[in-house]
Amino acid sequence: MTPNAPSADPVSPAGLLADLASVVGPGQVLTDPEVVRSFTSDWTGRFTGPAVAVVRPGTTEEVAGVVRACAAAGATIVVQGGNTGLVGGSVPPPAGTGAEPVLLSTVRLAGVGPVDTAAAQVTVGAGATLAAVQEAARTAGLEFPVDLAARASATVGGMVATNAGGLHVLRYGTMRRQVIGAEVVLADGSVLSRLTGLVKDNTGYDLSQLMVGSEGTLGIVTAVRLRLVPRRPERAVALLGVPGTAAAVALAAELRRRAEALTAVEIFYQEGLDLVCAHAGLEPPFDARRPTYLLVELTGGPDVLDQLAAVLDDSPVDDAATAVAGDDAGAERLWAYRERHTEAVSGLGVPHKLDVTLPLGALAAFEGEVRQVVANGWPGTTVVLFGHVGDGNLHVNLVGPPPDDDGVDGAVLELVARHGGSISAEHGIGRAKVRWLHLSRSPAELGAMRAVKQALDPRGTLNPGVLLAGPGRDASDDETERQR
C-alpha cells in the first residue's frame, strides 16, 4: 500500500474508541466536541480540522498500543505536543479531506529524569516542556542550550520533530545537535529505544537522528536523551538601533568574529517595536528611532560586558540608540521588545507566519523586496519582520490576507527560493508548505524522502498530508495544479 492509504476494512468508530480506552483508560480518550475542538486548531487559528477523538497515552507502551489499535482499525494518527507550531503540522487536516484521524497528545509523557552530571545529559519525555527541561538542567548546574519564546508550552517531542532552533543556534546549533538518542514508536507499534547516552556508537544507521525533523511522519517520539552544556552565569544584553538590515548583518558578523561569548543576535524593525510597545504597554527602549534594531546577548564569565563594549566602541552605533543591561532584570526588559513580537502580531488578527532562511549576503535585499512584493499584490497588508540574524532566519508575518488565501505565502516563498534560501527554517513544512517543498528540495531528494516514508509507514498511518504530498505525487505536481 502507498502512504496515506489506510486499511480497506476499517472498524466502526465505536469499536476503535473502545479499543483505545482499553489501552489508555476511558478518562484519557476525549470525545466531547468542545474538548476535542480545543486540540484541533493551531496556535494562530489559521489551521483546523476535525478528529474522531483525542487520546492521551501516559507511557511508551500505551503509545504503542494506541498505534496498533489505530492501524488495525485503518485509522490515521495526528501527533501533537504543545501545539505551538505555525504550519498546521500538529492538527488534523481540514474537514472533507478524508476520514477523521485520532489525535494523539503527548501531554502525559512529561517526565524529566535525573540529570546525569558526569555525562551532561538528561532523558525526558516527549511531552516535557522546554521550560521544565531548562529548570532541571539549571538546578543541576548545567544548561539546556536551545531556547524559544514559547518555552512554557513548547514540548521536547515537538521540538525534535521540527528540528527547532530558536534563539541560540548561533552558538549551540539546532535540536538535531542536542539529541543523543530517542525512544520512538513506529507505525506498526514496534518500539525503537536508544537512550543509553553513548556519544560514540557506530553500529549502523542513526535512527534517532532520522526522526529529527521528520514531523511525526516516520514515528512517534516518546522520550529523548539530550545533551546539556555548562552553565554560563554572566550575561550582557544590548539593544542597538542601526540604519538598516545591511548594517545589522555587518555588525552581527563583527560580533561573531570578536566576541567569543556571543549567544544570540536578533533583528526586528521599527514597525515591530511600535506594535510591541502599543500591545504590551511598554515604553520605547530609548528616545531615538531607527529603521532596524539588533538585540545582542553574550553569556559566559565576568568579562562579557567588556567583550560587548570592545565591539560597540569600534562600531558606528549611536549612543543615543543604545541600551545595555548586565543584570537579569535589565536583560529580560530588553528581550521583551523582541520576544513579545509574536503575541503582538496575533493581536492584529490571524497572521500568515512564514519562517524562512536566507543566505546572510541576501538578507538585506530580501527584506526590501518582500515588503514590495506584498505591497504590490496584497495592498494594505501589515508586514512585521523579525528573526535570528546570526543564522539568516527571518520570520515574515503578514496580517490582512484571509487565512485561506495562500497566494501571498507562495509569493514570499518563491522570492526566498530566488535568493537561494530555504522555505522553512524552524517550524517544518507541516500542511501549509507541502506544495512549495520542491522550491527547497530536488526531485531526487523528494524521491528519497518518500522512499523512507514508504519503508517505515507503508499504510500512511502517521501524520498523513504533513511534509510530503499524497501518494504518487510530489510538491511540484501540487504547485502545477494550483496554478491552473
Short mmCIF file of C-alpha atoms in Angstrom, two decimals:
data_model
loop_
_atom_site.label_atom_id
_atom_site.label_comp_id
_atom_site.label_asym_id
_atom_site.label_seq_id
_atom_site.Cartn_x
_atom_site.Cartn_y
_atom_site.Cartn_z
CA MET A 1 0.00 0.00 0.00
CA THR A 2 1.08 3.59 -0.57
CA PRO A 3 1.33 6.27 2.10
CA ASN A 4 -1.95 7.92 3.10
CA ALA A 5 -3.85 4.70 2.22
CA PRO A 6 -5.47 3.29 5.39
CA SER A 7 -6.93 -0.17 5.70
CA ALA A 8 -9.66 -1.10 3.26
CA ASP A 9 -11.75 -2.67 6.05
CA PRO A 10 -11.95 -0.12 8.86
CA VAL A 11 -13.82 -0.98 12.06
CA SER A 12 -16.55 1.26 13.46
CA PRO A 13 -15.57 4.41 15.37
CA ALA A 14 -17.25 2.99 18.46
CA GLY A 15 -15.12 -0.13 18.24
CA LEU A 16 -11.97 1.93 17.82
CA LEU A 17 -12.83 4.12 20.80
CA ALA A 18 -13.40 1.04 22.93
CA ASP A 19 -10.04 -0.37 21.88
CA LEU A 20 -8.32 2.91 22.67
CA ALA A 21 -10.00 3.10 26.08
CA SER A 22 -8.74 -0.39 26.86
CA VAL A 23 -5.19 0.81 26.20
CA VAL A 24 -5.11 4.19 27.99
CA GLY A 25 -8.22 4.10 30.18
CA PRO A 26 -11.61 5.69 29.41
CA GLY A 27 -10.64 9.00 31.01
CA GLN A 28 -7.83 9.52 28.52
CA VAL A 29 -10.00 9.16 25.40
CA LEU A 30 -11.63 12.54 24.89
CA THR A 31 -14.65 12.74 22.61
CA ASP A 32 -16.65 15.73 23.87
CA PRO A 33 -16.79 18.06 20.84
CA GLU A 34 -15.86 21.18 22.81
CA VAL A 35 -12.89 19.47 24.43
CA VAL A 36 -11.70 17.97 21.16
CA ARG A 37 -12.03 21.34 19.45
CA SER A 38 -9.50 22.83 21.86
CA PHE A 39 -6.89 20.46 20.39
CA THR A 40 -7.77 20.72 16.71
CA SER A 41 -6.86 24.33 15.88
CA ASP A 42 -3.29 25.54 15.68
CA TRP A 43 -1.84 28.38 17.74
CA THR A 44 -2.50 31.01 15.04
CA GLY A 45 -6.09 29.92 14.41
CA ARG A 46 -5.29 29.53 10.71
CA PHE A 47 -5.28 25.72 10.53
CA THR A 48 -8.03 23.49 11.89
CA GLY A 49 -9.68 20.14 11.23
CA PRO A 50 -11.86 17.53 12.95
CA ALA A 51 -10.66 14.49 14.92
CA VAL A 52 -12.61 11.40 15.99
CA ALA A 53 -11.05 11.66 19.45
CA VAL A 54 -8.08 12.94 21.43
CA VAL A 55 -6.06 10.18 23.10
CA ARG A 56 -3.53 10.88 25.86
CA PRO A 57 -1.23 7.91 26.48
CA GLY A 58 0.99 8.06 29.53
CA THR A 59 3.76 5.61 28.60
CA THR A 60 5.63 4.40 25.55
CA GLU A 61 3.79 1.07 25.88
CA GLU A 62 0.46 2.90 25.77
CA VAL A 63 1.56 4.86 22.69
CA ALA A 64 2.43 1.55 21.02
CA GLY A 65 -0.98 0.16 21.96
CA VAL A 66 -2.74 3.21 20.52
CA VAL A 67 -0.79 2.89 17.27
CA ARG A 68 -1.63 -0.80 16.96
CA ALA A 69 -5.33 -0.14 17.61
CA CYS A 70 -5.44 2.62 15.01
CA ALA A 71 -3.56 0.53 12.45
CA ALA A 72 -5.97 -2.37 12.96
CA ALA A 73 -8.92 -0.02 12.51
CA GLY A 74 -7.50 1.67 9.42
CA ALA A 75 -7.40 4.98 11.29
CA THR A 76 -4.73 7.63 10.86
CA ILE A 77 -2.96 9.45 13.69
CA VAL A 78 -2.02 13.09 14.13
CA VAL A 79 0.64 13.65 16.80
CA GLN A 80 0.53 16.79 18.92
CA GLY A 81 2.86 18.17 21.57
CA GLY A 82 2.46 21.74 22.82
CA ASN A 83 0.72 22.80 19.58
CA THR A 84 2.98 25.82 19.19
CA GLY A 85 3.82 25.10 15.54
CA LEU A 86 2.93 27.51 12.78
CA VAL A 87 2.43 25.30 9.71
CA GLY A 88 -0.53 23.08 10.65
CA GLY A 89 1.60 20.01 11.24
CA SER A 90 0.14 19.09 14.62
CA VAL A 91 -3.58 19.47 13.87
CA PRO A 92 -5.89 17.36 11.69
CA PRO A 93 -6.40 18.10 8.01
CA PRO A 94 -9.38 20.29 7.05
CA ALA A 95 -12.88 18.82 7.13
CA GLY A 96 -13.87 17.00 3.96
CA THR A 97 -10.35 15.88 3.04
CA GLY A 98 -10.65 12.32 4.34
CA ALA A 99 -11.59 10.26 7.36
CA GLU A 100 -11.14 12.00 10.69
CA PRO A 101 -7.90 10.97 12.42
CA VAL A 102 -7.20 10.16 16.03
CA LEU A 103 -5.24 12.97 17.64
CA LEU A 104 -2.53 11.58 19.92
CA SER A 105 -1.48 14.14 22.53
CA THR A 106 1.87 13.64 24.28
CA VAL A 107 0.88 15.86 27.21
CA ARG A 108 1.13 12.99 29.75
CA LEU A 109 4.60 11.92 28.55
CA ALA A 110 6.06 14.78 30.55
CA GLY A 111 8.60 13.13 32.83
CA VAL A 112 12.04 14.65 33.32
CA GLY A 113 14.61 12.12 34.52
CA PRO A 114 17.56 12.81 36.82
CA VAL A 115 20.33 14.83 35.27
CA ASP A 116 23.48 12.82 34.58
CA THR A 117 26.03 15.46 35.57
CA ALA A 118 29.01 13.28 34.63
CA ALA A 119 27.81 12.92 31.04
CA ALA A 120 25.97 16.28 30.99
CA GLN A 121 22.83 14.56 29.68
CA VAL A 122 19.21 14.06 30.69
CA THR A 123 16.40 11.78 29.48
CA VAL A 124 12.97 13.41 29.20
CA GLY A 125 9.53 12.51 27.94
CA ALA A 126 8.30 13.89 24.65
CA GLY A 127 5.62 15.89 26.46
CA ALA A 128 8.06 17.66 28.79
CA THR A 129 8.06 21.40 28.19
CA LEU A 130 11.20 23.25 27.26
CA ALA A 131 10.87 25.28 30.46
CA ALA A 132 10.81 22.11 32.59
CA VAL A 133 13.97 20.80 30.92
CA GLN A 134 15.71 24.13 31.34
CA GLU A 135 14.82 24.22 35.04
CA ALA A 136 16.07 20.68 35.65
CA ALA A 137 19.35 21.46 33.91
CA ARG A 138 19.89 24.69 35.84
CA THR A 139 19.15 23.01 39.15
CA ALA A 140 22.00 20.61 38.35
CA GLY A 141 24.35 23.46 37.46
CA LEU A 142 24.02 22.93 33.69
CA GLU A 143 22.04 24.42 30.84
CA PHE A 144 19.89 23.10 28.01
CA PRO A 145 21.13 25.23 25.13
CA VAL A 146 18.01 25.54 22.93
CA ASP A 147 15.66 28.36 23.86
CA LEU A 148 12.40 29.62 22.38
CA ALA A 149 9.95 32.34 23.31
CA ALA A 150 7.28 29.61 23.65
CA ARG A 151 9.37 27.78 26.27
CA ALA A 152 6.46 27.41 28.72
CA SER A 153 4.35 25.38 26.27
CA ALA A 154 6.66 24.02 23.54
CA THR A 155 7.42 20.33 24.16
CA VAL A 156 10.60 18.40 23.55
CA GLY A 157 8.89 15.92 21.23
CA GLY A 158 7.59 18.70 19.00
CA MET A 159 10.96 20.40 19.04
CA VAL A 160 12.64 17.18 17.93
CA ALA A 161 10.00 16.55 15.26
CA THR A 162 10.54 20.00 13.74
CA ASN A 163 14.27 20.31 14.49
CA ALA A 164 13.57 23.53 16.36
CA GLY A 165 16.28 26.16 16.50
CA GLY A 166 15.33 29.26 18.42
CA LEU A 167 17.49 31.96 19.93
CA HIS A 168 20.86 30.27 20.42
CA VAL A 169 21.52 28.41 17.16
CA LEU A 170 24.44 30.73 16.51
CA ARG A 171 26.30 29.19 19.45
CA TYR A 172 24.80 25.76 20.08
CA GLY A 173 23.03 24.62 16.91
CA THR A 174 19.50 23.28 16.44
CA MET A 175 17.74 20.42 18.24
CA ARG A 176 19.47 17.94 15.97
CA ARG A 177 22.75 18.72 17.68
CA GLN A 178 21.27 18.19 21.16
CA VAL A 179 19.71 14.75 20.53
CA ILE A 180 21.91 11.89 21.77
CA GLY A 181 19.19 9.24 21.42
CA ALA A 182 15.45 8.70 21.29
CA GLU A 183 12.67 6.25 22.00
CA VAL A 184 10.22 6.00 19.12
CA VAL A 185 7.06 4.07 18.33
CA LEU A 186 6.87 3.11 14.66
CA ALA A 187 3.73 2.88 12.55
CA ASP A 188 3.30 -0.86 13.24
CA GLY A 189 3.51 -0.35 17.02
CA SER A 190 7.07 -1.59 17.39
CA VAL A 191 9.42 0.40 19.62
CA LEU A 192 12.93 1.65 18.90
CA SER A 193 14.81 2.63 22.06
CA ARG A 194 18.25 4.29 22.00
CA LEU A 195 18.53 6.10 25.34
CA THR A 196 21.90 4.88 26.64
CA GLY A 197 23.55 8.22 26.02
CA LEU A 198 26.58 6.78 24.23
CA VAL A 199 28.31 9.56 22.34
CA LYS A 200 30.23 7.06 20.21
CA ASP A 201 28.08 4.29 18.74
CA ASN A 202 28.98 3.44 15.14
CA THR A 203 26.64 0.48 14.68
CA GLY A 204 24.80 1.44 11.54
CA TYR A 205 22.07 3.93 10.77
CA ASP A 206 21.37 6.57 13.40
CA LEU A 207 17.62 6.03 13.62
CA SER A 208 17.20 8.58 16.40
CA GLN A 209 18.58 11.31 14.16
CA LEU A 210 16.31 10.16 11.35
CA MET A 211 13.36 11.23 13.50
CA VAL A 212 14.71 14.75 14.00
CA GLY A 213 12.84 16.99 11.57
CA SER A 214 10.56 14.20 10.36
CA GLU A 215 7.45 15.99 11.71
CA GLY A 216 5.90 12.83 13.13
CA THR A 217 5.65 11.17 9.72
CA LEU A 218 8.09 8.31 10.43
CA GLY A 219 7.46 7.52 14.09
CA ILE A 220 6.14 8.94 17.34
CA VAL A 221 8.90 10.17 19.63
CA THR A 222 8.08 9.27 23.25
CA ALA A 223 11.38 10.06 25.02
CA VAL A 224 14.66 11.76 24.19
CA ARG A 225 18.19 11.72 25.57
CA LEU A 226 19.51 15.30 25.43
CA ARG A 227 22.93 16.81 25.79
CA LEU A 228 23.43 19.67 28.24
CA VAL A 229 26.12 22.35 28.37
CA PRO A 230 27.94 24.16 31.19
CA ARG A 231 26.02 26.96 32.86
CA ARG A 232 27.32 30.39 31.88
CA PRO A 233 26.38 32.62 34.80
CA GLU A 234 27.21 36.10 33.49
CA ARG A 235 25.07 37.84 30.91
CA ALA A 236 25.24 41.04 28.90
CA VAL A 237 22.44 42.21 26.59
CA ALA A 238 22.35 45.21 24.29
CA LEU A 239 19.60 46.67 22.13
CA LEU A 240 21.02 48.71 19.27
CA GLY A 241 19.34 50.92 16.69
CA VAL A 242 21.02 50.68 13.28
CA PRO A 243 20.38 52.22 9.84
CA GLY A 244 19.11 49.05 8.14
CA THR A 245 19.41 45.32 7.57
CA ALA A 246 22.78 45.53 5.83
CA ALA A 247 24.24 47.39 8.83
CA ALA A 248 22.73 44.79 11.18
CA VAL A 249 24.27 41.91 9.22
CA ALA A 250 27.67 43.64 9.19
CA LEU A 251 27.58 44.30 12.94
CA ALA A 252 26.49 40.72 13.62
CA ALA A 253 29.46 39.46 11.60
CA GLU A 254 31.82 41.67 13.60
CA LEU A 255 30.36 40.36 16.86
CA ARG A 256 30.86 36.76 15.69
CA ARG A 257 34.49 37.48 14.90
CA ARG A 258 35.38 39.32 18.09
CA ALA A 259 33.02 38.28 20.91
CA GLU A 260 33.58 34.61 21.74
CA ALA A 261 30.81 34.74 24.37
CA LEU A 262 28.19 35.69 21.74
CA THR A 263 25.00 33.67 22.26
CA ALA A 264 22.26 35.44 20.30
CA VAL A 265 21.83 38.15 17.67
CA GLU A 266 18.22 39.06 16.92
CA ILE A 267 16.76 41.53 14.43
CA PHE A 268 13.50 43.47 14.26
CA TYR A 269 12.23 46.72 12.79
CA GLN A 270 10.62 49.97 13.84
CA GLU A 271 7.08 48.87 12.93
CA GLY A 272 7.52 45.79 15.14
CA LEU A 273 8.87 47.81 18.05
CA ASP A 274 5.92 50.23 17.81
CA LEU A 275 3.50 47.31 17.70
CA VAL A 276 5.04 45.61 20.74
CA CYS A 277 5.06 48.82 22.78
CA ALA A 278 1.42 49.50 21.96
CA HIS A 279 0.33 45.92 22.59
CA ALA A 280 2.28 45.31 25.80
CA GLY A 281 2.20 48.83 27.22
CA LEU A 282 5.99 49.14 27.12
CA GLU A 283 7.94 52.35 26.90
CA PRO A 284 10.40 52.56 23.99
CA PRO A 285 13.93 51.50 24.97
CA PHE A 286 15.35 54.94 24.10
CA ASP A 287 14.15 58.20 22.59
CA ALA A 288 15.91 57.74 19.26
CA ARG A 289 14.09 55.91 16.46
CA ARG A 290 15.92 53.78 13.93
CA PRO A 291 14.69 51.65 10.98
CA THR A 292 16.26 48.45 12.32
CA TYR A 293 17.12 47.04 15.74
CA LEU A 294 19.68 44.46 16.77
CA LEU A 295 19.38 42.64 20.09
CA VAL A 296 22.66 41.07 21.19
CA GLU A 297 23.32 38.67 24.06
CA LEU A 298 26.64 37.41 25.42
CA THR A 299 26.88 34.79 28.16
CA GLY A 300 29.91 33.46 29.92
CA GLY A 301 32.35 34.72 32.52
CA PRO A 302 32.77 38.11 34.18
CA ASP A 303 34.26 39.68 31.05
CA VAL A 304 31.10 39.54 28.90
CA LEU A 305 30.34 43.25 29.34
CA ASP A 306 33.92 44.08 28.40
CA GLN A 307 33.67 41.93 25.26
CA LEU A 308 30.47 43.68 24.26
CA ALA A 309 31.86 47.14 24.97
CA ALA A 310 35.01 46.46 22.94
CA VAL A 311 32.97 45.76 19.81
CA LEU A 312 30.47 48.56 20.33
CA ASP A 313 33.21 51.11 20.94
CA ASP A 314 34.56 50.38 17.46
CA SER A 315 31.14 50.29 15.77
CA PRO A 316 29.22 53.19 14.22
CA VAL A 317 26.24 52.61 16.54
CA ASP A 318 25.00 55.87 18.07
CA ASP A 319 24.95 56.04 21.89
CA ALA A 320 21.52 57.64 21.65
CA ALA A 321 20.21 54.39 20.12
CA THR A 322 21.92 52.01 22.53
CA ALA A 323 20.64 50.31 25.68
CA VAL A 324 22.81 47.86 27.63
CA ALA A 325 21.97 45.58 30.57
CA GLY A 326 24.32 43.48 32.69
CA ASP A 327 21.76 42.04 35.12
CA ASP A 328 18.89 39.58 34.62
CA ALA A 329 16.11 42.11 35.21
CA GLY A 330 17.54 44.54 32.69
CA ALA A 331 18.23 41.75 30.20
CA GLU A 332 14.65 40.49 30.39
CA ARG A 333 13.37 44.01 29.89
CA LEU A 334 15.35 44.36 26.66
CA TRP A 335 14.47 40.84 25.46
CA ALA A 336 10.77 41.67 25.85
CA TYR A 337 10.95 44.03 22.86
CA ARG A 338 11.90 41.05 20.69
CA GLU A 339 10.09 38.14 22.35
CA ARG A 340 6.69 39.85 22.51
CA HIS A 341 6.52 40.31 18.76
CA THR A 342 4.58 37.09 18.22
CA GLU A 343 1.74 37.91 20.61
CA ALA A 344 1.62 41.48 19.35
CA VAL A 345 1.24 40.33 15.75
CA SER A 346 -1.50 37.87 16.69
CA GLY A 347 -3.36 40.72 18.38
CA LEU A 348 -3.89 42.24 14.92
CA GLY A 349 -5.73 39.20 13.51
CA VAL A 350 -4.98 35.76 12.08
CA PRO A 351 -1.45 36.04 10.67
CA HIS A 352 0.30 34.30 7.81
CA LYS A 353 3.56 33.30 9.51
CA LEU A 354 6.36 32.31 7.18
CA ASP A 355 9.56 31.12 8.82
CA VAL A 356 12.39 31.20 6.26
CA THR A 357 16.18 31.24 6.00
CA LEU A 358 18.25 33.39 3.66
CA PRO A 359 21.97 33.46 2.93
CA LEU A 360 23.32 36.30 5.08
CA GLY A 361 24.50 38.11 1.97
CA ALA A 362 20.94 38.15 0.60
CA LEU A 363 19.13 39.14 3.79
CA ALA A 364 19.11 42.89 3.18
CA ALA A 365 17.89 42.58 -0.41
CA PHE A 366 15.18 40.13 0.60
CA GLU A 367 13.94 42.40 3.39
CA GLY A 368 13.29 45.22 0.96
CA GLU A 369 11.91 43.05 -1.81
CA VAL A 370 9.48 41.07 0.34
CA ARG A 371 7.86 44.28 1.55
CA GLN A 372 7.44 45.41 -2.05
CA VAL A 373 6.08 42.05 -3.26
CA VAL A 374 3.43 42.04 -0.53
CA ALA A 375 2.53 45.71 -1.04
CA ASN A 376 2.09 45.19 -4.80
CA GLY A 377 0.00 42.05 -4.58
CA TRP A 378 -1.83 42.48 -1.30
CA PRO A 379 -2.10 46.22 -0.58
CA GLY A 380 -2.99 47.15 2.96
CA THR A 381 -1.27 44.09 4.46
CA THR A 382 0.62 44.69 7.68
CA VAL A 383 4.15 43.32 7.34
CA VAL A 384 6.15 42.61 10.51
CA LEU A 385 9.61 41.07 10.18
CA PHE A 386 11.85 39.75 12.94
CA GLY A 387 14.22 36.85 13.43
CA HIS A 388 17.65 35.48 14.14
CA VAL A 389 20.10 37.47 12.05
CA GLY A 390 23.04 35.36 13.20
CA ASP A 391 21.79 32.36 11.22
CA GLY A 392 19.80 34.13 8.49
CA ASN A 393 16.40 33.09 9.87
CA LEU A 394 13.68 35.67 9.24
CA HIS A 395 10.07 35.37 10.40
CA VAL A 396 7.75 37.02 7.87
CA ASN A 397 4.42 37.92 9.50
CA LEU A 398 1.57 39.11 7.31
CA VAL A 399 -1.80 40.26 8.62
CA GLY A 400 -4.56 41.20 6.20
CA PRO A 401 -4.96 38.44 3.60
CA PRO A 402 -7.68 35.92 4.52
CA PRO A 403 -6.36 32.86 6.37
CA ASP A 404 -7.24 30.57 3.44
CA ASP A 405 -5.58 32.79 0.81
CA ASP A 406 -2.19 31.18 0.38
CA GLY A 407 -1.26 33.18 -2.68
CA VAL A 408 0.76 35.56 -0.55
CA ASP A 409 2.52 32.57 1.02
CA GLY A 410 3.57 31.33 -2.40
CA ALA A 411 4.81 34.75 -3.49
CA VAL A 412 7.02 35.08 -0.41
CA LEU A 413 8.37 31.52 -0.59
CA GLU A 414 9.18 31.84 -4.29
CA LEU A 415 11.10 35.03 -3.51
CA VAL A 416 13.01 33.11 -0.83
CA ALA A 417 13.93 30.43 -3.35
CA ARG A 418 15.13 33.02 -5.88
CA HIS A 419 17.54 34.28 -3.24
CA GLY A 420 18.87 30.78 -2.57
CA GLY A 421 17.12 30.39 0.78
CA SER A 422 15.03 27.71 2.46
CA ILE A 423 11.24 27.87 2.73
CA SER A 424 11.40 26.58 6.31
CA ALA A 425 13.94 27.40 8.99
CA GLU A 426 12.42 26.04 12.20
CA HIS A 427 8.76 25.02 12.13
CA GLY A 428 8.96 22.46 9.35
CA ILE A 429 6.73 22.04 6.32
CA GLY A 430 3.56 20.84 8.04
CA ARG A 431 0.49 21.05 5.85
CA ALA A 432 0.99 24.71 4.99
CA LYS A 433 4.09 24.43 2.79
CA VAL A 434 3.77 21.00 1.16
CA ARG A 435 3.04 22.38 -2.29
CA TRP A 436 6.19 24.51 -2.18
CA LEU A 437 8.62 21.90 -0.86
CA HIS A 438 10.07 21.48 -4.35
CA LEU A 439 11.48 25.01 -4.03
CA SER A 440 13.96 23.73 -1.45
CA ARG A 441 14.27 20.01 -2.31
CA SER A 442 15.28 18.39 -5.59
CA PRO A 443 13.23 15.61 -7.24
CA ALA A 444 15.89 13.11 -6.14
CA GLU A 445 15.62 14.30 -2.53
CA LEU A 446 11.83 14.15 -2.62
CA GLY A 447 12.01 10.63 -4.02
CA ALA A 448 14.38 9.52 -1.27
CA MET A 449 12.20 11.07 1.41
CA ARG A 450 9.15 9.34 0.01
CA ALA A 451 11.02 6.02 -0.05
CA VAL A 452 11.88 6.36 3.64
CA LYS A 453 8.25 7.16 4.44
CA GLN A 454 7.09 4.15 2.44
CA ALA A 455 9.53 1.86 4.25
CA LEU A 456 8.59 2.93 7.78
CA ASP A 457 4.91 3.80 7.32
CA PRO A 458 3.63 1.96 4.23
CA ARG A 459 -0.03 2.43 5.17
CA GLY A 460 0.26 6.15 5.78
CA THR A 461 -0.88 5.92 9.40
CA LEU A 462 1.26 8.76 10.82
CA ASN A 463 0.54 12.43 10.14
CA PRO A 464 -0.87 11.94 6.63
CA GLY A 465 -0.55 15.03 4.45
CA VAL A 466 2.23 16.51 6.56
CA LEU A 467 5.61 17.22 4.92
CA LEU A 468 5.01 15.09 1.81
CA ALA A 469 2.25 15.28 -0.78
CA GLY A 470 -0.15 12.40 -1.40
CA PRO A 471 0.84 9.06 -2.97
CA GLY A 472 2.24 9.21 -6.45
CA ARG A 473 2.68 12.98 -6.34
CA ASP A 474 5.35 15.42 -5.38
CA ALA A 475 5.18 19.04 -4.30
CA SER A 476 5.77 20.34 -7.83
CA ASP A 477 2.69 18.43 -9.03
CA ASP A 478 0.59 20.23 -6.44
CA GLU A 479 2.04 23.61 -7.42
CA THR A 480 1.30 22.99 -11.11
CA GLU A 481 -2.28 22.09 -10.26
CA ARG A 482 -2.69 25.20 -8.12
CA GLN A 483 -1.65 27.47 -10.98
CA ARG A 484 -4.17 26.04 -13.46
#
